[in-house]
Coordinates of C-alpha atoms in Angstrom, one line a residue:
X1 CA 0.0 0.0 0.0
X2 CA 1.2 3.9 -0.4
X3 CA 1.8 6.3 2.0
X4 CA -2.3 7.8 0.9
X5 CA -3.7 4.4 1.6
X6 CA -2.1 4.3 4.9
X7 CA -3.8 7.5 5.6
X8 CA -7.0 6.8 5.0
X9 CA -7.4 4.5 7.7
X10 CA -5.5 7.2 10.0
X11 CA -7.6 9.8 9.0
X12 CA -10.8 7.6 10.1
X13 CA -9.6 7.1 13.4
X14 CA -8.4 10.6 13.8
X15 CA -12.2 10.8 13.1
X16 CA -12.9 9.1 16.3
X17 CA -13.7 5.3 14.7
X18 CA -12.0 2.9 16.3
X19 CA -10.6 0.1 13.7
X20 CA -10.9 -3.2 14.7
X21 CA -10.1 -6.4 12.8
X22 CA -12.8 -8.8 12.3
X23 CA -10.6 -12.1 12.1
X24 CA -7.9 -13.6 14.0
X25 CA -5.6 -17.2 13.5
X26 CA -2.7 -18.7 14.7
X27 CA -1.1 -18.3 11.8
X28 CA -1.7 -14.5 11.9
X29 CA -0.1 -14.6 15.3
X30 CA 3.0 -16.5 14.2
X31 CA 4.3 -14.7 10.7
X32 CA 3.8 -11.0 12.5
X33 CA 1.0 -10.3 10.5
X34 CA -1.4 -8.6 13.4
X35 CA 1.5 -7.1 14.8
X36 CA 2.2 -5.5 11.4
X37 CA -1.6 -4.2 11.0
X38 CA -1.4 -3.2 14.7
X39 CA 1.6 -1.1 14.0
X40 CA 1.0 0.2 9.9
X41 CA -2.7 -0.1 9.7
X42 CA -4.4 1.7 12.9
X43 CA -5.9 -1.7 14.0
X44 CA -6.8 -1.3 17.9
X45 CA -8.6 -4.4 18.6
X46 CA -9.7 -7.7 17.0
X47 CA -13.1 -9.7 17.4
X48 CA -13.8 -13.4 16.4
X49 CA -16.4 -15.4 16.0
X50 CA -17.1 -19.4 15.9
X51 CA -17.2 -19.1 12.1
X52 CA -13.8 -17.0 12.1
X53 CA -12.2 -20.2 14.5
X54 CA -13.6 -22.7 12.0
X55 CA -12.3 -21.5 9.5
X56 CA -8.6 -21.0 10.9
X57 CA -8.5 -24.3 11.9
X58 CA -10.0 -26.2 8.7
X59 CA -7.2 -24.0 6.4
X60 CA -3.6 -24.2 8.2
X61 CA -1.4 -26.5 9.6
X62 CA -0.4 -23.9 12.6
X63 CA -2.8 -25.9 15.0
X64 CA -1.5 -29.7 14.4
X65 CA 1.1 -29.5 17.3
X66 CA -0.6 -28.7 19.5
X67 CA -3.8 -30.8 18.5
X68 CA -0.9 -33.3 18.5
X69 CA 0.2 -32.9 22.4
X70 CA -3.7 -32.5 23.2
X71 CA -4.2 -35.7 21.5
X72 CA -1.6 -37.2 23.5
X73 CA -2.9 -36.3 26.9
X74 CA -6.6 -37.3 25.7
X75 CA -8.1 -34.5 26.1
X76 CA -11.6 -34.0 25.4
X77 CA -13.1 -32.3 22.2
X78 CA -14.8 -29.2 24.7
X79 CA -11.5 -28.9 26.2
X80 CA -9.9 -28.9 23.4
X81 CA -12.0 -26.5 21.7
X82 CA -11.6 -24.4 24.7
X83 CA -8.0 -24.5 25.1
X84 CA -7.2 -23.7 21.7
X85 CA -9.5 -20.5 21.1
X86 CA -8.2 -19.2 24.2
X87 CA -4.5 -19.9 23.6
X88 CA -5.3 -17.7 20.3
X89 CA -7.0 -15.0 22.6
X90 CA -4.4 -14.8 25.3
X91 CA -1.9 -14.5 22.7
X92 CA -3.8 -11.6 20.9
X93 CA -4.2 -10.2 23.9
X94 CA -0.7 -9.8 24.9
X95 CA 0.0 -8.5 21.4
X96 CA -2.3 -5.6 21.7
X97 CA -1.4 -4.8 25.4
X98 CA 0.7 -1.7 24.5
X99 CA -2.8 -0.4 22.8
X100 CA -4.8 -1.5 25.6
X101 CA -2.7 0.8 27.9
X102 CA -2.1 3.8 25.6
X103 CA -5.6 4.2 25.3
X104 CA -6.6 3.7 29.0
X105 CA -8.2 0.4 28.2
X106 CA -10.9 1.8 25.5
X107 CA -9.4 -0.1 22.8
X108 CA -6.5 -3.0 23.0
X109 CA -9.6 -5.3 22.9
X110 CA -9.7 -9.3 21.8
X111 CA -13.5 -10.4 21.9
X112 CA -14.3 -14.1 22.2
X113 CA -17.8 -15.8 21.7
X114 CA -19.7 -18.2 23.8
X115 CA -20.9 -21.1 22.4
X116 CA -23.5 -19.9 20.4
X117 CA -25.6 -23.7 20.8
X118 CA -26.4 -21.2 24.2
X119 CA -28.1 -18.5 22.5
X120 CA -31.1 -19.2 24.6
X121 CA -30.2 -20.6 27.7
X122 CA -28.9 -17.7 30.1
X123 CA -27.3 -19.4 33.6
X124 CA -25.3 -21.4 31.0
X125 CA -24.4 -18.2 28.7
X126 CA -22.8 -17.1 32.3
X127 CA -21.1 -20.2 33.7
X128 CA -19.5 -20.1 29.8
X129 CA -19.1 -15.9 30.1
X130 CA -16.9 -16.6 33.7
X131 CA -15.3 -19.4 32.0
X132 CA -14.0 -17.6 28.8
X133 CA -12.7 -14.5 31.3
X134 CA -11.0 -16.7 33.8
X135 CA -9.3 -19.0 30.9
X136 CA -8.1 -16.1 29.0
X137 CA -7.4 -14.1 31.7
X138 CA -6.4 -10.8 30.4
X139 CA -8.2 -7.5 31.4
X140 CA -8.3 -6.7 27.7
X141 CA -10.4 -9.7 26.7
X142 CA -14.3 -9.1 25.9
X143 CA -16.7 -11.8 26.1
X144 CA -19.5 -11.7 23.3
X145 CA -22.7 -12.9 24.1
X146 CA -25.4 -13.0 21.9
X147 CA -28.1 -10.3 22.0
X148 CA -30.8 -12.8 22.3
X149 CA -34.3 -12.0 24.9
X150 CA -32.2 -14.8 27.2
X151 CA -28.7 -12.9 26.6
X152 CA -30.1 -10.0 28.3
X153 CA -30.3 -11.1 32.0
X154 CA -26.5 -13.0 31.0
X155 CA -25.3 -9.6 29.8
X156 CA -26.2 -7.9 33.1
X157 CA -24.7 -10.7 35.0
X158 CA -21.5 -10.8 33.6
X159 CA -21.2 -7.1 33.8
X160 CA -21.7 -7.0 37.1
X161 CA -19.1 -9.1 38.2
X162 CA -17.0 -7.1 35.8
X163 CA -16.5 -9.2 33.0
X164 CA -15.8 -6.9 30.0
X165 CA -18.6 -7.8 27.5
X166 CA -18.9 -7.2 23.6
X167 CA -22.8 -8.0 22.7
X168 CA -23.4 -9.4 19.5
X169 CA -26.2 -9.9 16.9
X170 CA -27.9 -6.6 17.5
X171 CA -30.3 -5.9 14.5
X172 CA -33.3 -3.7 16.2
X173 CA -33.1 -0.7 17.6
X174 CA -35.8 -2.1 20.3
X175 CA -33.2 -4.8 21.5
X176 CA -30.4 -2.6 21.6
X177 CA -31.9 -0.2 23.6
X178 CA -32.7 -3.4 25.5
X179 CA -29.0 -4.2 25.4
X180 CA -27.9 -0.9 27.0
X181 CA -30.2 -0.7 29.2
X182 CA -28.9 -4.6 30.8
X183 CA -25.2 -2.9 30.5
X184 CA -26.5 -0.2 32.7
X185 CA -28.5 -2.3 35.3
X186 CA -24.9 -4.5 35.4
X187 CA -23.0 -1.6 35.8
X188 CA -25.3 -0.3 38.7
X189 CA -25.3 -3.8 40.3
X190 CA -21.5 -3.8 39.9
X191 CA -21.6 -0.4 42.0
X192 CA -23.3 -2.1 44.6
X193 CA -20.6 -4.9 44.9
X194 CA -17.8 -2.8 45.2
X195 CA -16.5 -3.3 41.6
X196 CA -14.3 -0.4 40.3
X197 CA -16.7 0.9 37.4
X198 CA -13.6 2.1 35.6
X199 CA -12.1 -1.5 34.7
X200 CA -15.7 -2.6 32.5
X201 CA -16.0 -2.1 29.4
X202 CA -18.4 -3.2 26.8
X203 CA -19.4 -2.5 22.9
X204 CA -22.8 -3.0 21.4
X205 CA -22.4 -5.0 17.7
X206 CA -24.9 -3.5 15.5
X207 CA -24.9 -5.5 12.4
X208 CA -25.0 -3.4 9.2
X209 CA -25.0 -5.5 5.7
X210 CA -27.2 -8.7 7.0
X211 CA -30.1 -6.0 7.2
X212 CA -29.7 -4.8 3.6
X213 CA -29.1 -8.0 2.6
X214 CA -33.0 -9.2 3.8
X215 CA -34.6 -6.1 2.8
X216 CA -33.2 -6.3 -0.6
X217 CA -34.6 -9.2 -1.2
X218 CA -38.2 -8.6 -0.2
X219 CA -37.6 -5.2 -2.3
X220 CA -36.9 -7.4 -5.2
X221 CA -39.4 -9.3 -4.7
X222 CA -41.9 -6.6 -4.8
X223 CA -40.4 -5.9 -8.0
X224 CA -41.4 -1.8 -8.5
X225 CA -39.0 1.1 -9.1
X226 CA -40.1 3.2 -6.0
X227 CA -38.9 -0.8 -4.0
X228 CA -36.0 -0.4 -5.9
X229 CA -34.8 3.1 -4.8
X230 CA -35.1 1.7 -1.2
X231 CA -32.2 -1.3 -1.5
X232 CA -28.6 -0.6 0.0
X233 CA -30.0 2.1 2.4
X234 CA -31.9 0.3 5.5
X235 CA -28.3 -0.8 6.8
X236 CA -26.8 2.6 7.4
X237 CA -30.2 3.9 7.9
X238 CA -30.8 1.4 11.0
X239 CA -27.6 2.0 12.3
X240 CA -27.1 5.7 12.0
X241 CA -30.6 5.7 14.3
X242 CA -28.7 3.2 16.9
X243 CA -26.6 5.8 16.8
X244 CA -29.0 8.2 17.3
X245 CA -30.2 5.8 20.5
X246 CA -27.2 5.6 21.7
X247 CA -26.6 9.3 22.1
X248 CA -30.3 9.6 24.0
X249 CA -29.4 6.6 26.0
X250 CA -25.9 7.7 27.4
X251 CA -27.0 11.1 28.7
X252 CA -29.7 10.6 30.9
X253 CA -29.3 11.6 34.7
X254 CA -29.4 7.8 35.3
X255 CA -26.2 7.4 33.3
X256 CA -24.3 10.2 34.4
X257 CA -24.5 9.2 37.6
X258 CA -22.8 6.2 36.9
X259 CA -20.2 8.0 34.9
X260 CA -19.8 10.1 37.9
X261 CA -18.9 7.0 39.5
X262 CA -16.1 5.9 36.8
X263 CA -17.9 4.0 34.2
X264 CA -17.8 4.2 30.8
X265 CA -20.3 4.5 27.8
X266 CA -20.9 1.0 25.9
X267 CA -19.9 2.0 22.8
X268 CA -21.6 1.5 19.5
X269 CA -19.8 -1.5 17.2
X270 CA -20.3 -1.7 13.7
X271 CA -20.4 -5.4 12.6
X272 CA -20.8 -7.1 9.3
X273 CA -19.5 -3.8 7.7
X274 CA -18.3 -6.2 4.8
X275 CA -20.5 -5.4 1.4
X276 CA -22.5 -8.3 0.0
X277 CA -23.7 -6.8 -3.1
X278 CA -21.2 -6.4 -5.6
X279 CA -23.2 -3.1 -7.1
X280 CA -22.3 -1.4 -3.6
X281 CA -19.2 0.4 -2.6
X282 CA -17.3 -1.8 -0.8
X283 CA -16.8 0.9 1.8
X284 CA -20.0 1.8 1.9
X285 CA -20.3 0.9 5.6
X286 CA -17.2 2.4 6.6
X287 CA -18.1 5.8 4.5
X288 CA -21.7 6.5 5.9
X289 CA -21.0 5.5 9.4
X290 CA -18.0 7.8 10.5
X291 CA -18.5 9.7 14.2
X292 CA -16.9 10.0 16.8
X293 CA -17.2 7.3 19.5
X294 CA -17.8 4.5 17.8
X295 CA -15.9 0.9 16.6
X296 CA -15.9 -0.6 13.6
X297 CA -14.4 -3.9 13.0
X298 CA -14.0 -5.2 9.8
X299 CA -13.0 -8.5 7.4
X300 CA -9.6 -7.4 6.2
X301 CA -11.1 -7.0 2.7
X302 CA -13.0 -4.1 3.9
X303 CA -10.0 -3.1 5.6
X304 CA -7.8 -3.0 2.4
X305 CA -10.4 -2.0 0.2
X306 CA -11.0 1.4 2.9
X307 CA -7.1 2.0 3.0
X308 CA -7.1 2.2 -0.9
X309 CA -10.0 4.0 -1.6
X310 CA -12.3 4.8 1.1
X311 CA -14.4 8.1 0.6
X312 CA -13.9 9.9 4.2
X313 CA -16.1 13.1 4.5
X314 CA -16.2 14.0 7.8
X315 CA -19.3 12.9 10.1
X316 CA -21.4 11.6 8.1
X317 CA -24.1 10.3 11.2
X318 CA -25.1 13.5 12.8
X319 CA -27.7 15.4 11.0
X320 CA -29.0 12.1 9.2
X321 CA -31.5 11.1 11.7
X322 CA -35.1 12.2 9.9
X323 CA -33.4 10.5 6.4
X324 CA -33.0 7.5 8.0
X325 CA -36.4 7.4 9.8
X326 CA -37.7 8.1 6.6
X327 CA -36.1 4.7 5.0
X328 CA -37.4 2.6 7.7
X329 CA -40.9 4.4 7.2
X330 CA -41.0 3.7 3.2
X331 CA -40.0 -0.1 3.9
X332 CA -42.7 0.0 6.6
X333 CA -45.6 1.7 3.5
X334 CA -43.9 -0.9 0.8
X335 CA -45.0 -3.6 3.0
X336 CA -41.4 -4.8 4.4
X337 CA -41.8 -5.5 7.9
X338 CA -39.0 -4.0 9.8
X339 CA -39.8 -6.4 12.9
X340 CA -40.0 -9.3 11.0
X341 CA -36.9 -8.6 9.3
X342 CA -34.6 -8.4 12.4
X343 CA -36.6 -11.5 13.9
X344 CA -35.5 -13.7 11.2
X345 CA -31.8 -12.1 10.9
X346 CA -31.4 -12.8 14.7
X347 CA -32.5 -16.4 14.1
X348 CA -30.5 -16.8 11.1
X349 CA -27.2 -15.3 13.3
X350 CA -27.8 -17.8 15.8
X351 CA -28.3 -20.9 13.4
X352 CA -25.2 -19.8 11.5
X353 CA -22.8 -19.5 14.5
X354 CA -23.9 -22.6 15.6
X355 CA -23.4 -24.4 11.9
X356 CA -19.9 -22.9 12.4
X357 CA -19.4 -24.1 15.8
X358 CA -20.6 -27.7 14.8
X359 CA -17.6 -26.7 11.5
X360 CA -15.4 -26.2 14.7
X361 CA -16.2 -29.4 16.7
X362 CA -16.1 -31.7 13.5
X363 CA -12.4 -30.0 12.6
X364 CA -11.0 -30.7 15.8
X365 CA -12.4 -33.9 15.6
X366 CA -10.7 -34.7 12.8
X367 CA -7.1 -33.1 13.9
X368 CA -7.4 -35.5 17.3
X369 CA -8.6 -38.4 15.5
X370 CA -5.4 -37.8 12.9
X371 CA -3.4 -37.3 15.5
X372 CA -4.2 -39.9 18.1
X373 CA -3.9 -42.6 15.0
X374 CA -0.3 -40.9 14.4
X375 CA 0.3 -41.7 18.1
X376 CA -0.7 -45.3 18.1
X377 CA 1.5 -45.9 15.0

């Protein structure tokens, strides 16, 4: 890349957007590769995801050693599972600990998911939640838990015991006020335990192109030209509103008391920021959703593609607010039900971390079967 591609990502998180990389491997870990992004590329944090891990281990031969010694010991496939994510995590972790303290603990962030088969089950989202922190055990870590009607209560509990959270699969703006609103009664519970509010921290992952995605379709489907000036705009619509949320949400007397008290604001994360229509910019989702305050983590695709030739403008989220209420009303008078929408995408998130977990599981099935036979040889 040239020195002007190199800006481009500087300039957006002079902007205030923090860039985080949606991917992490072993194999990223071992060739310097992170480190390089860390240190050319503005990256500040990393998330993963079961499908991310599956897909690590199912492509590279960085895992068989230690699958091999895991083997050995006869370990068992959870542990295994386990112990190799969070290897991967501690070691991320420790990379970005230089970030973590440079920015007071803001960014510096490694997020890792819960088994998403626990979607709806919530005292087993937080036995897993405790689990993750403790195994990793790194005050940069973030636990994702799913932004299901059971991840609520889990959300709240983990927070509380001040377990840095990163919530994920937020598609309505009714569940994420929901999901700030469990942030802020684990923060306040937290307070009454004694917890230093300072060292939680949590993000909010609003998902951006799985929304444009559905709604395109059921545009197409309707088949008119007024349906077809709608497509590639309820994405940054919805989340420019979150945004809008957010900003409500985080100055109310309830919250600044609790800032009062050292804690900080859950910040918005921008999720699935990779384009899926090919007749879209593919920075569309970094472009229209620049402010100040806000994360967005992206498949390094996006990444590249923003360092080349993203088109930075300034804030383009404050003053967008009617617009995008607008878009979400002409869906609602075309017939494209913005509630149904976001009740299949969060089904459809679920199902498909849990496909990739099962991906996971039957990988490192494989890898220990391989390897045990290698043993017995």
């Amino acid at each position: 890349m040239t020195e002007s591609t190199t800006d481009r990502l500087g300039e957006l998180s002079s902007q205030g957007v923090s860039i985080w990389l949606d991917d992490l491997s072993r194999g990223r870990l071992n060739d310097g590769g992170l480190a390089d992004l860390i240190r050319t590329k503005h990256v500040v944090g990393v998330t993963t995801n079961p499908t991310i891990f599956a897909g690590a281990l199912a492509k590279a031969h960085d895992y068989d050693e230690q699958v091999a010694t895991l083997a050995a010991a006869g370990t068992s496939l959870d542990d295994a599972v386990l112990t190799i994510t969070t290897d991967d995590v501690r070691s991320a972790a420790d990379l970005f600990a230089d970030v973590y303290r440079a920015t007071d603990g803001q960014d510096g962030r490694v997020s890792i998911e819960v088994d998403p088969r626990l979607a709806k089950q919530t005292d087993a989202t937080i036995e897993q939640a405790r689990l993750l922190w403790h195994t990793v055990d790194r005050p940069n870590t973030m636990v994702k838990i799913p932004a299901t009607l059971e991840g609520l209560p889990a959300i709240t509990k983990a927070i509380s015991e001040g377990i840095s959270v990163n919530v994920t699969l937020i598609f309505s703006l009714d569940r994420y006020r929901a999901v700030a609103n469990a942030y802020l009664d684990g923060l306040e519970q937290a307070q009454r335990a004694g917890i230093d509010l300072s060292t939680v921290r949590s993000v909010a992952s609003f998902f951006v192109s799985r929304v444009d995605t559905e709604i395109d379709k059921r545009l197409d489907a309707i088949g008119t030209e007024e349906a077809a000036a709608l497509k590639g705009k309820a994405g940054v619509a919805n989340a420019r509103l979150a945004f809008e949320a957010f900003e409500e949400i985080f100055s109310t007397p309830r919250w600044e008391e609790l800032a009062a008290a050292g804690a900080h604001p859950q910040r918005p994360l921008w999720a699935s920021t990779g384009v899926k229509d090919p007749a879209y910019a593919d920075t569309m989702y970094v472009d229209e959703l620049v402010v100040d305050g806000v994360v967005n983590t992206m498949p390094e695709k996006t990444m590249k593609a923003a360092a080349d030739h993203a088109n930075l403008r300034g804030d383009t989220v404050h003053g967008t607010y009617d617009d995008a209420r607008g878009v979400l009303d002409e869906l609602e008078r075309l017939g494209v039900s913005y509630t149904d929408v976001t009740d299949v995408l969060e089904a459809e998130g679920v199902e498909k971390f849990e496909k990739s977990w099962a991906e996971l599981l039957d990988t490192v099935t494989a890898a220990l079967d391989r390897a045990g036979q290698a043993v017995a040889k």
